[in-house]
Coordinates of C-alpha atoms and ligand atoms in Angstrom, one line a residue:
X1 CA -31.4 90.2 2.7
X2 CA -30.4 86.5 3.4
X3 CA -27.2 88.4 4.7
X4 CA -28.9 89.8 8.0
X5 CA -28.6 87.2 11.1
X6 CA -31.9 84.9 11.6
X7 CA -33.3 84.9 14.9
X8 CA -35.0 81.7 15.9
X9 CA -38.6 81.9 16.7
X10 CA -38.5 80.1 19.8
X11 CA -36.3 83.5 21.1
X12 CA -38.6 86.1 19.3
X13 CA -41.2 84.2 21.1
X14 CA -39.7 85.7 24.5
X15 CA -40.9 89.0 23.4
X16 CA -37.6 90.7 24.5
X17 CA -37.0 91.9 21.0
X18 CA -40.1 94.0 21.0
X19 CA -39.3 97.1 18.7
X20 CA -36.4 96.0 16.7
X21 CA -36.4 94.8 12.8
X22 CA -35.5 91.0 13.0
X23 CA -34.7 88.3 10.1
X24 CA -36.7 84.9 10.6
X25 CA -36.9 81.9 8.5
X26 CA -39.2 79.4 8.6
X27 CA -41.9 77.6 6.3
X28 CA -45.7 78.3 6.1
X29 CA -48.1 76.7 8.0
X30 CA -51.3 79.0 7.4
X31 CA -52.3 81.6 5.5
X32 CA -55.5 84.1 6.3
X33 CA -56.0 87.2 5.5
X34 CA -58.7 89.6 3.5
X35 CA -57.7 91.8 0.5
X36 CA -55.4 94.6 2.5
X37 CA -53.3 91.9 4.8
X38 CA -52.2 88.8 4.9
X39 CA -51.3 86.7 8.3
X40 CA -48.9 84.1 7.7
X41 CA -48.5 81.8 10.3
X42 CA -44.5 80.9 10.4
X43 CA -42.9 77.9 11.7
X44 CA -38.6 77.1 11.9
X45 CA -38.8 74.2 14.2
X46 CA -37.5 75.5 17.2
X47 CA -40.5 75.3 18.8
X48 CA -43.9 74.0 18.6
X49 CA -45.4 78.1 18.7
X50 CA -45.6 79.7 15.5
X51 CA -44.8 83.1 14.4
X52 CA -47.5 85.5 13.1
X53 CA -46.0 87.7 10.3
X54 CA -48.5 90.6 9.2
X55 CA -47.9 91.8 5.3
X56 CA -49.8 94.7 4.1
X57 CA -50.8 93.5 0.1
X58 CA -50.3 96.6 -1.0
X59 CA -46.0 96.8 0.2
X60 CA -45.6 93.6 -1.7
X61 CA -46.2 92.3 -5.6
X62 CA -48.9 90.1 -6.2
X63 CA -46.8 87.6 -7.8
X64 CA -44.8 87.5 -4.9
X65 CA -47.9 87.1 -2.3
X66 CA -49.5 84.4 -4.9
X67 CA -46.3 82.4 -4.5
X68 CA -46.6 81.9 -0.4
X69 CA -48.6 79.1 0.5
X70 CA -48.6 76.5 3.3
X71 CA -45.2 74.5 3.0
X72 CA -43.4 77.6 1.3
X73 CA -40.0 78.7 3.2
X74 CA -39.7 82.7 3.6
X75 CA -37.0 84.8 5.3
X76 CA -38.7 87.7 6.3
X77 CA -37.5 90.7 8.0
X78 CA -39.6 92.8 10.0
X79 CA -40.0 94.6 13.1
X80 CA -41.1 92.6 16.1
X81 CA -44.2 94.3 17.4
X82 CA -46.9 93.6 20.4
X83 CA -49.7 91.9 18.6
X84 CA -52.9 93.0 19.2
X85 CA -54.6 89.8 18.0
X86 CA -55.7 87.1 20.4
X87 CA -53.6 83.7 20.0
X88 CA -50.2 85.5 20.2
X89 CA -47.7 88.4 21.8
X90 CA -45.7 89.6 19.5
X91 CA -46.2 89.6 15.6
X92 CA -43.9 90.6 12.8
X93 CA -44.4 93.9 10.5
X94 CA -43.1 92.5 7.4
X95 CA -41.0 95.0 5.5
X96 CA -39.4 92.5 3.1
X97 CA -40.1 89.1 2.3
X98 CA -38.1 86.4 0.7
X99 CA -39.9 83.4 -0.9
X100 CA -36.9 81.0 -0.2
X101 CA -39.4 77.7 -2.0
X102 CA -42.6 77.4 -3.1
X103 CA -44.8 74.6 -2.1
X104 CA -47.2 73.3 -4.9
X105 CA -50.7 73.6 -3.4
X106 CA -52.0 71.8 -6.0
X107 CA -49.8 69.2 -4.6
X108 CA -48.2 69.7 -1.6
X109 CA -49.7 67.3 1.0
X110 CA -50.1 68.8 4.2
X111 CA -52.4 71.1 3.4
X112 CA -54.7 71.2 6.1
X113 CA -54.5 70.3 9.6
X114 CA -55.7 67.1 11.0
X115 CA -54.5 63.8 9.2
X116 CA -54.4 60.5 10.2
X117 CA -51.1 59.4 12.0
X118 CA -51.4 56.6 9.6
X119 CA -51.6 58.8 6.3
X120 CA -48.5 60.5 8.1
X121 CA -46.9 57.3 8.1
X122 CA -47.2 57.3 4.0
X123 CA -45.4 60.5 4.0
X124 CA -42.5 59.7 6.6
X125 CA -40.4 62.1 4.9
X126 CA -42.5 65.2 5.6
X127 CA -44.4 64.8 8.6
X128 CA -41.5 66.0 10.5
X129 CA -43.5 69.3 9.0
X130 CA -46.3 68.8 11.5
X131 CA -47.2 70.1 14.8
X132 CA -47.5 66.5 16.1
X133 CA -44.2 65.2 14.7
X134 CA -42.1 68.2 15.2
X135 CA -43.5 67.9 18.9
X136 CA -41.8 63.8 19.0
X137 CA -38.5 64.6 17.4
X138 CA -37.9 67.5 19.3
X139 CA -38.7 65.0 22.7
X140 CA -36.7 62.1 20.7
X141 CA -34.1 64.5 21.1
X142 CA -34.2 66.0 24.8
X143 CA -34.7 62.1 26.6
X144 CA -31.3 61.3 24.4
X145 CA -30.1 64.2 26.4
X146 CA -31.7 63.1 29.5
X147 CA -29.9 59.7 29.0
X148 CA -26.4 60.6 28.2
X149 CA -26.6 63.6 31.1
X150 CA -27.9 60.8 33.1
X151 CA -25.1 58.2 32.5
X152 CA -22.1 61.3 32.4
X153 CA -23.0 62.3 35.8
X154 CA -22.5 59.2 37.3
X155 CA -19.5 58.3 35.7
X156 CA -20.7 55.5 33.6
X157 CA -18.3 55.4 30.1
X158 CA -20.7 55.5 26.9
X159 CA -19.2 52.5 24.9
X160 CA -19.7 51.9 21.1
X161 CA -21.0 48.2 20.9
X162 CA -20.4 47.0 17.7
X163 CA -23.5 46.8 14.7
X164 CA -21.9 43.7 13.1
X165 CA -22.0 40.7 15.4
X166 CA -20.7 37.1 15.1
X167 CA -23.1 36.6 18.2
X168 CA -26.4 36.2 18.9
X169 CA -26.8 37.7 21.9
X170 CA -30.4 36.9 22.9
X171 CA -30.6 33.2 21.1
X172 CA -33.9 34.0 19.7
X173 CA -32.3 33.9 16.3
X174 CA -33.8 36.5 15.3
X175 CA -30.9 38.5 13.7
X176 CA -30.7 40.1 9.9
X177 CA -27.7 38.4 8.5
X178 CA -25.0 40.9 6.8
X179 CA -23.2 39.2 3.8
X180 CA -21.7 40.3 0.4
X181 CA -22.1 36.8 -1.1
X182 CA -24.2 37.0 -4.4
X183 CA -27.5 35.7 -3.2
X184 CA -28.0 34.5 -6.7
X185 CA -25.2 32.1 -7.1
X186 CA -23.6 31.8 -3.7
X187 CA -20.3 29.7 -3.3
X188 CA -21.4 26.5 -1.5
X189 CA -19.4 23.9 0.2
X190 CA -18.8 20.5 -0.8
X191 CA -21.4 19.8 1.8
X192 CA -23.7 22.0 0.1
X193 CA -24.2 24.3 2.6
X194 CA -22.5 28.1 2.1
X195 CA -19.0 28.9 2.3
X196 CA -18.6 31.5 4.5
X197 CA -15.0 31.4 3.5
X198 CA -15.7 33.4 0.7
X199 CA -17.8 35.9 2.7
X200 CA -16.6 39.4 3.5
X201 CA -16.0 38.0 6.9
X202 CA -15.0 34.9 5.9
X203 CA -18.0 33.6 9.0
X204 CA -21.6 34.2 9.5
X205 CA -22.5 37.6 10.8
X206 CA -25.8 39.8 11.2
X207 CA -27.2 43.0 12.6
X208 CA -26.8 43.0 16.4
X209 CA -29.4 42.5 18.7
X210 CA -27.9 44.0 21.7
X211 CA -24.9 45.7 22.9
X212 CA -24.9 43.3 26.1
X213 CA -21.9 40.7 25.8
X214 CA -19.6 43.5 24.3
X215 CA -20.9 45.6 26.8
X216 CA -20.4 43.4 30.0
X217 CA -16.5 43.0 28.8
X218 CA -16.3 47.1 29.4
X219 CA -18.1 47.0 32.1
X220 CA -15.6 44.5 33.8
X221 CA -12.6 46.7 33.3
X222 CA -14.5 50.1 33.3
X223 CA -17.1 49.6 36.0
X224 CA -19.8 51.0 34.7
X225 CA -20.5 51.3 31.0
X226 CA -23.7 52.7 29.1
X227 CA -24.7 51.7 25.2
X228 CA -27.0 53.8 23.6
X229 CA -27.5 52.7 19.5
X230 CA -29.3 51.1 17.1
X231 CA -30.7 47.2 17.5
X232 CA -32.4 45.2 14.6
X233 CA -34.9 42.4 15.2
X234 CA -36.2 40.0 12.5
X235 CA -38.7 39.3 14.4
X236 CA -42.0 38.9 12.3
X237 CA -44.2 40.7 15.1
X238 CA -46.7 43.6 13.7
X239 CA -47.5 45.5 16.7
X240 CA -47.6 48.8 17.5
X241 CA -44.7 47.8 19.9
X242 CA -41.6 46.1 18.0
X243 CA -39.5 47.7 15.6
X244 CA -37.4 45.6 13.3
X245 CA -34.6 48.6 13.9
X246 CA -34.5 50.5 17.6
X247 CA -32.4 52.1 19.7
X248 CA -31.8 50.6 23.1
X249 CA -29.7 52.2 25.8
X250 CA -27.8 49.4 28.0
X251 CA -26.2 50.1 31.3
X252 CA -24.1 47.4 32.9
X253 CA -22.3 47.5 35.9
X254 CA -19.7 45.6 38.1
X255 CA -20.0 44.1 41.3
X256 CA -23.5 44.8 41.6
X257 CA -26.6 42.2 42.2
X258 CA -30.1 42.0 41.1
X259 CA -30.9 44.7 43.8
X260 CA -28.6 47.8 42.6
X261 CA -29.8 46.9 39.4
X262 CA -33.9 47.0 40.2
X263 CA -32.8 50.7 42.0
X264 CA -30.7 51.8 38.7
X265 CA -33.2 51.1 36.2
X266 CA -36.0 52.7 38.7
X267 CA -34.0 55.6 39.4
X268 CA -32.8 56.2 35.9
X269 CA -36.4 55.7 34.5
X270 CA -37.7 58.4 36.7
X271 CA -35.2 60.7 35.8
X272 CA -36.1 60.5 32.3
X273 CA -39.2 61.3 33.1
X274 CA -38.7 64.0 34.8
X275 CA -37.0 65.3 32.0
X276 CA -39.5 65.3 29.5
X277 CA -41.3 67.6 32.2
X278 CA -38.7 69.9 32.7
X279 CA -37.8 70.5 29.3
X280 CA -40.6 69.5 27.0
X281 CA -43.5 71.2 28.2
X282 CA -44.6 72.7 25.7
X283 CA -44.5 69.9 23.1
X284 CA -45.7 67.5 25.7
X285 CA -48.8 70.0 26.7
X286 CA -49.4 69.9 22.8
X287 CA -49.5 66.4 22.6
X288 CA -51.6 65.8 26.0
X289 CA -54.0 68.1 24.2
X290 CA -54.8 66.4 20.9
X291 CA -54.1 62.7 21.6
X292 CA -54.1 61.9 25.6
X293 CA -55.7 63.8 28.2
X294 CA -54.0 61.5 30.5
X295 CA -50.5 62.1 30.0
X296 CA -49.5 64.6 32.2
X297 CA -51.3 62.9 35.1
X298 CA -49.7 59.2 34.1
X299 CA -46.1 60.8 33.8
X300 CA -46.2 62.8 37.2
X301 CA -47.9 59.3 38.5
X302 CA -45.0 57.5 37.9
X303 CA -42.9 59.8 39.5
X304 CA -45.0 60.1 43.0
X305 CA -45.0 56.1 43.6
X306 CA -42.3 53.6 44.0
X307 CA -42.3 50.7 41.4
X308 CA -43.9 47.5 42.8
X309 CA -41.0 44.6 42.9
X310 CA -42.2 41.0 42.9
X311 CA -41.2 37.6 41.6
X312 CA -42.4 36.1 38.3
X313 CA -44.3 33.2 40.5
X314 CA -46.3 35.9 42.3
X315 CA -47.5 37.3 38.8
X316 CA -48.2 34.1 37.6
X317 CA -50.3 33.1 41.2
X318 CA -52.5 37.0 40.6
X319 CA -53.2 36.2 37.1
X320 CA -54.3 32.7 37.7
X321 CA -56.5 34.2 40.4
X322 CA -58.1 36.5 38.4
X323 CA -58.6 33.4 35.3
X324 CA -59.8 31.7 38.3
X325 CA -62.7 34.9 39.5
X326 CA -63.4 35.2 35.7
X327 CA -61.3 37.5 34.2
X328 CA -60.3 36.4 30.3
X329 CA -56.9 36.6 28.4
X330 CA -56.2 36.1 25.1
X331 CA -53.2 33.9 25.6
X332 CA -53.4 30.7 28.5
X333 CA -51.3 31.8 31.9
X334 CA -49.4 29.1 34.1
X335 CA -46.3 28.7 35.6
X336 CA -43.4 28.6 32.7
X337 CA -45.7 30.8 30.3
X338 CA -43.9 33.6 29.3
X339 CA -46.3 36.5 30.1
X340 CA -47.6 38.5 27.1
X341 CA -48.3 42.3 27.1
X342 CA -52.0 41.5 28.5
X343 CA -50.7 40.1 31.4
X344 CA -48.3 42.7 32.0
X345 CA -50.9 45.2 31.4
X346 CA -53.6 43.8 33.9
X347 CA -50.9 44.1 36.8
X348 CA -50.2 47.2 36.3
X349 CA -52.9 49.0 35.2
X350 CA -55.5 46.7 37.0
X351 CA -53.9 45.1 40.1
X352 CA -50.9 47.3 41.3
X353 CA -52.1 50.5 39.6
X354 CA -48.1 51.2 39.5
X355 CA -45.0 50.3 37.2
X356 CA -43.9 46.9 38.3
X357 CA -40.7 45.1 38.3
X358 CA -41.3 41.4 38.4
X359 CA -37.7 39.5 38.7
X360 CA -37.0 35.3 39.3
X361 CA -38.3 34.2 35.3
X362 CA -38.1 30.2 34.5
X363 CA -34.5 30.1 32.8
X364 CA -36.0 28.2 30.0
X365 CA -37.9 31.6 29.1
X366 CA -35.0 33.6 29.7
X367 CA -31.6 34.0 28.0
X368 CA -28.7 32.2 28.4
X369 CA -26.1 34.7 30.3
X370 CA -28.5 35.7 33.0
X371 CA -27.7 34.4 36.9
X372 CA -29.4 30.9 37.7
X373 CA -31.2 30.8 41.2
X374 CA -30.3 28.4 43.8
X375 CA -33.5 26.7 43.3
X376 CA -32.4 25.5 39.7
X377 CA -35.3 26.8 38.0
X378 CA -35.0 30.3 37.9
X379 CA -33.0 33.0 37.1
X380 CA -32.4 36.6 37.9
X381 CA -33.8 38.4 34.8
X382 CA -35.7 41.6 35.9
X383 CA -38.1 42.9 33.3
X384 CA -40.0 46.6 34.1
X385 CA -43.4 46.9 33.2
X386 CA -45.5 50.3 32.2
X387 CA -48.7 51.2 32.4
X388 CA -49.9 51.4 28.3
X389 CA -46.4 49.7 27.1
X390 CA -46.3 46.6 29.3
X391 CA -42.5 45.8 28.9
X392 CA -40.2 48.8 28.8
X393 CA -37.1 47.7 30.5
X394 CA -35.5 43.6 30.7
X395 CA -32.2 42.9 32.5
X396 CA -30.6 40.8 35.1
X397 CA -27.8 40.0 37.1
X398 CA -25.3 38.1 35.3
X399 CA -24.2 34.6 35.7
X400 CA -20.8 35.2 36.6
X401 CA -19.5 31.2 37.4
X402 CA -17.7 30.0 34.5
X403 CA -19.3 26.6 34.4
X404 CA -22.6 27.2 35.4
X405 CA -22.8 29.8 32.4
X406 CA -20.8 27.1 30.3
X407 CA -23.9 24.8 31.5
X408 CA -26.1 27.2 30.4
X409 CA -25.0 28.1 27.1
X410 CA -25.0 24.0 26.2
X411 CA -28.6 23.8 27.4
X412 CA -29.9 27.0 25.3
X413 CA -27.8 25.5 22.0
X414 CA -25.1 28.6 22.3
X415 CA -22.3 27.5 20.2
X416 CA -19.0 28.0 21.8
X417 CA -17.3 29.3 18.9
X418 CA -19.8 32.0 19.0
X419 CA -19.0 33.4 22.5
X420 CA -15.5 32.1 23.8
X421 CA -14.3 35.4 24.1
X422 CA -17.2 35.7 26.4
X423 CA -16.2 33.1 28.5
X424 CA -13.3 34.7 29.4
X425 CA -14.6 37.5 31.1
X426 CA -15.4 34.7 33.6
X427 CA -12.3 32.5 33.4
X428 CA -10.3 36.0 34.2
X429 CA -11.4 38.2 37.6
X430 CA -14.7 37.5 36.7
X431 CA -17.1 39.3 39.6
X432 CA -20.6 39.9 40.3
X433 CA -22.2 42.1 37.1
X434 CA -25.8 43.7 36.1
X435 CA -27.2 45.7 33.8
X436 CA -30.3 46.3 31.6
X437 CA -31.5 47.0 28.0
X438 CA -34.1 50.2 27.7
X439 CA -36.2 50.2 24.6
X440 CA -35.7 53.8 23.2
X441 CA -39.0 53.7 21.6
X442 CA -40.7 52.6 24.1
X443 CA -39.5 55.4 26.5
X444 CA -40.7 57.4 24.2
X445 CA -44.2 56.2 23.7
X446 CA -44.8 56.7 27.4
X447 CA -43.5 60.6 27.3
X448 CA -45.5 61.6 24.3
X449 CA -48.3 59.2 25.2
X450 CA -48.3 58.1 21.6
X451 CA -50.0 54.6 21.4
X452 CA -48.1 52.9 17.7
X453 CA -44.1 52.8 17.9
X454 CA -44.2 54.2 14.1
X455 CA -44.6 57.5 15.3
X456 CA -41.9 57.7 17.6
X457 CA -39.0 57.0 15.2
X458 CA -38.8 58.8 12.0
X459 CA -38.4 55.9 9.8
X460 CA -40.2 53.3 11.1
X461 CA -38.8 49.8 9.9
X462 CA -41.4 47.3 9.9
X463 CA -42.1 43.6 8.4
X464 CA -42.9 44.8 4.6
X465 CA -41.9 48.1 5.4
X466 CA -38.6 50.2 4.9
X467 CA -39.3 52.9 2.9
X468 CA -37.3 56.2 2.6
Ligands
4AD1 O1 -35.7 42.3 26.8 P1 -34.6 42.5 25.7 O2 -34.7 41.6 24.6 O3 -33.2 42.5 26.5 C1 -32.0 42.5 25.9 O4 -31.8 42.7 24.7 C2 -30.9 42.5 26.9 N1 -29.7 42.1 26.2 C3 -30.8 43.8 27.6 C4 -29.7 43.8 28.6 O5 -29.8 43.2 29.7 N2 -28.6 44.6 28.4 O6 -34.8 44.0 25.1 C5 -34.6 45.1 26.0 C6 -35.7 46.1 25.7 C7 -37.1 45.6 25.9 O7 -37.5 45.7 27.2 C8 -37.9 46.6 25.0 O8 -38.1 47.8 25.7 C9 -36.9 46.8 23.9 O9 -35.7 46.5 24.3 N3 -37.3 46.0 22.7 C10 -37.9 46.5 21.6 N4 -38.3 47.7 21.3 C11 -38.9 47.9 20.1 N5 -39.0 46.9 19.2 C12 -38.6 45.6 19.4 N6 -38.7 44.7 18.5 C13 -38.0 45.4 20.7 N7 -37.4 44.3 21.3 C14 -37.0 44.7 22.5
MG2 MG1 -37.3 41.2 27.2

């Protein structure tokens, strides 16, 4: 029986197999019935539908039927018929069935529909099982499609970046630190501090925070150059918007300015949106229905509208008006504040009512590579902001002088040895370069208008939390 070829259900779904015995495989997600049938709803993960096998009791041993409960796998083989019941097309005429595993009921834990995404979050390694999560992974899936189709189309070269870094690419020091010293009795220097020596290395090195500085040395031989991988941040934030480990996809590009940059990351944006739409309709239809009623509307709205562009100093004078007509915020707002996702939030979902790109930050906010204006004070980072996410996208253009950057790295306490190799990329043909970091997860919160990061990866790491 296992011999005969399985059919997936999202292609028996097309009904064009009407009349002919079929093989599927799947596991159970309900189970109805009265004394003389049973209707098994079936479920492989190729689509959010399931697949309604019919069983007369009587063709099949009571042991057998007593062993298929929800979470069981089954190969059955059937023919495909027109289903008379409401809810579905076709249906299944089981002729034989194949309990592959049984699922406990006693103690299998997604027994009935309707948990909390946070009790889903306790069970990580089986809520893939779900409707909801099944829905998210198969989306996860389609905008990394989206992405790389994106890039490959427009010749952009998808470069590995590596996960072990000497660098600290964003100076927040905020980076895991890899080692195979024995934490317990490390070597130490006669200085007392550690020697690194002795490390696997033999230097400090941690998790990377970003692809960037490896990725602007491809980009200024290649052209254009994508990362798409995993980033780590220590950063002790619990929100339902930072992970401790995402996945961030990082264009850069030569000869380019602020400008191209602001169109790429609109432009590329919109595309994946328009992908979820094109290809996950169904899962995003299912999601729109049980969590957001909105989010069909909010992803064809950001679509319609170009995305507002303004300088930092403008937010900063619109927020202070609204302080100033009464409006309250948890955090103070002036010039040299960096914003916080309130602020982003009330421009775009209370004063532009569209995404916003807001460009020109104070440098001492921003990181040390990114182009410094002429007025001194400002540089030309660019962050995106979304309606429910606040910041989705931050870039800039470069700072492609040798010593201004050299200026800039002293003043933000960039150690030299860290990033020389850096510095050359601006000592040799150096040129005008941009580029951007998307936050995977945060893409992906907007497309399945889920509202807690945790459920958009599959195994969320968190402060406290790295289970599985
Ligand atoms: O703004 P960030 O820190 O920028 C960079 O890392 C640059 N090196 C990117 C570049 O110019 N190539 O991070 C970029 C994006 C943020 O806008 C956000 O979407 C996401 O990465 N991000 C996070 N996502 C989840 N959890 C976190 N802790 C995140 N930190 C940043
Ligand atoms: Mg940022």
């Amino acid at each position: 029986m296992l011999q005969m070829k399985r059919t997936k259900i999202i292609d028996v779904l097309k009904g064009e197999l009407v009349g002919q015995t079929i093989c599927v495989k799947g596991w159970v997600r309900t189970r109805r019935g009265n004394k003389a049938v049973s209707f098994i709803a079936l479920n492989d993960g190729s689509t959010i539908h399931n697949l309604q096998i019919v069983a007369d009791n009587e063709r099949f041993s009571s042991e057998l039927m007593s062993t298929i409960s929800t979470g069981a796998s089954l190969c059955v083989v059937g023919q495909l018929v027109s289903s008379q019941g409401a809810g579905q097309s076709v249906e299944i005429q089981a002729e034989r069935i194949e309990v592959l595993g049984t699922a406990d009921p006693e103690s299998y834990p997604l027994q009935k529909k309707g948990h909390s995404l946070e009790f889903l979050r306790e069970i990580a390694h089986l809520r893939p099982r779900t409707n909801t999560f099944g829905a998210i992974y198969r989306i996860r899936h389609q905008m990394s499609i989206a992405i790389h189709t994106y890039f490959h189309e427009r010749g952009f070269v998808y470069f590995h970046a590596p996960i072990i870094t000497g660098s600290d690419c964003e100076g927040a020091g905020q980076m895991f630190q890899v080692t195979t010293l024995p934490l317990e009795k490390p070597p130490l220097c006669e200085d007392g501090g550690l020697d690194y020596a002795q490390d696997f290395f033999a230097r400090p090195t941690a998790l990377t925070v970003s692809g960037q500085l490896e990725g602007e040395m491809a980009a200024m031989a290649l052209g254009a150059i994508y990362t798409f991988g995993p980033t780590f941040r220590a950063e002790n934030s619990n929100t339902p918007r930072h992970l401790a480990e995402f996945w961030m996809i990082e264009p850069e590009v030569a000869f380019i300015e602020i400008e191209e940059n602001m169109d790429l990351a609109e432009d590329f944006i919109k595309h994946c949106v328009q992908w979820a739409l094109d290809y996950c309709a169904d899962d995003i239809k299912f999601l729109s229905e049980h969590f957001d009623k909105e989010l069909i509307d909010r992803l064809n709205f950001v679509l319609e509208k170009p995305f507002k562009r303004l300088t930092y100093t403008e937010c900063i004078e619109i927020l202070e008006a609204a302080v100033a007509k009464g409006r309250k915020f948890e955090f103070p707002i002036y010039w040299g504040a960096d914003m916080s996702s309130e602020h982003e939030r009330y421009l775009v979902e209370e004063h532009f009512c569209t995404p916003v790109i807001v460009t020109d930050y104070p440098k001492e906010i921003k990181s040390f590579y990114m182009k410094l204006n002429e007025d001194g004070k400002t540089v030309r980072g660019m962050d995106v902001l979304f309606p429910k996410i606040g910041e989705i996208i931050g870039g800039s253009e470069r700072e492609s002088d040798y010593d201004k950057l050299r200026q800039r790295a002293e003043e933000m306490g960039v150690p030299d040895k860290d990033i020389w190799w850096y510095m050359d990329s601006r000592r040799y043909g150096t040129a005008p370069h941009a580029g951007f970091g998307l936050g995977f997860e945060r893409l992906l919160l907007f497309v399945t208008g889920m509202t807690n990061i945790r459920d958009v990866i599959p195994f969320p790491r968190t402060p406290r939390n790295a289970e599985f």
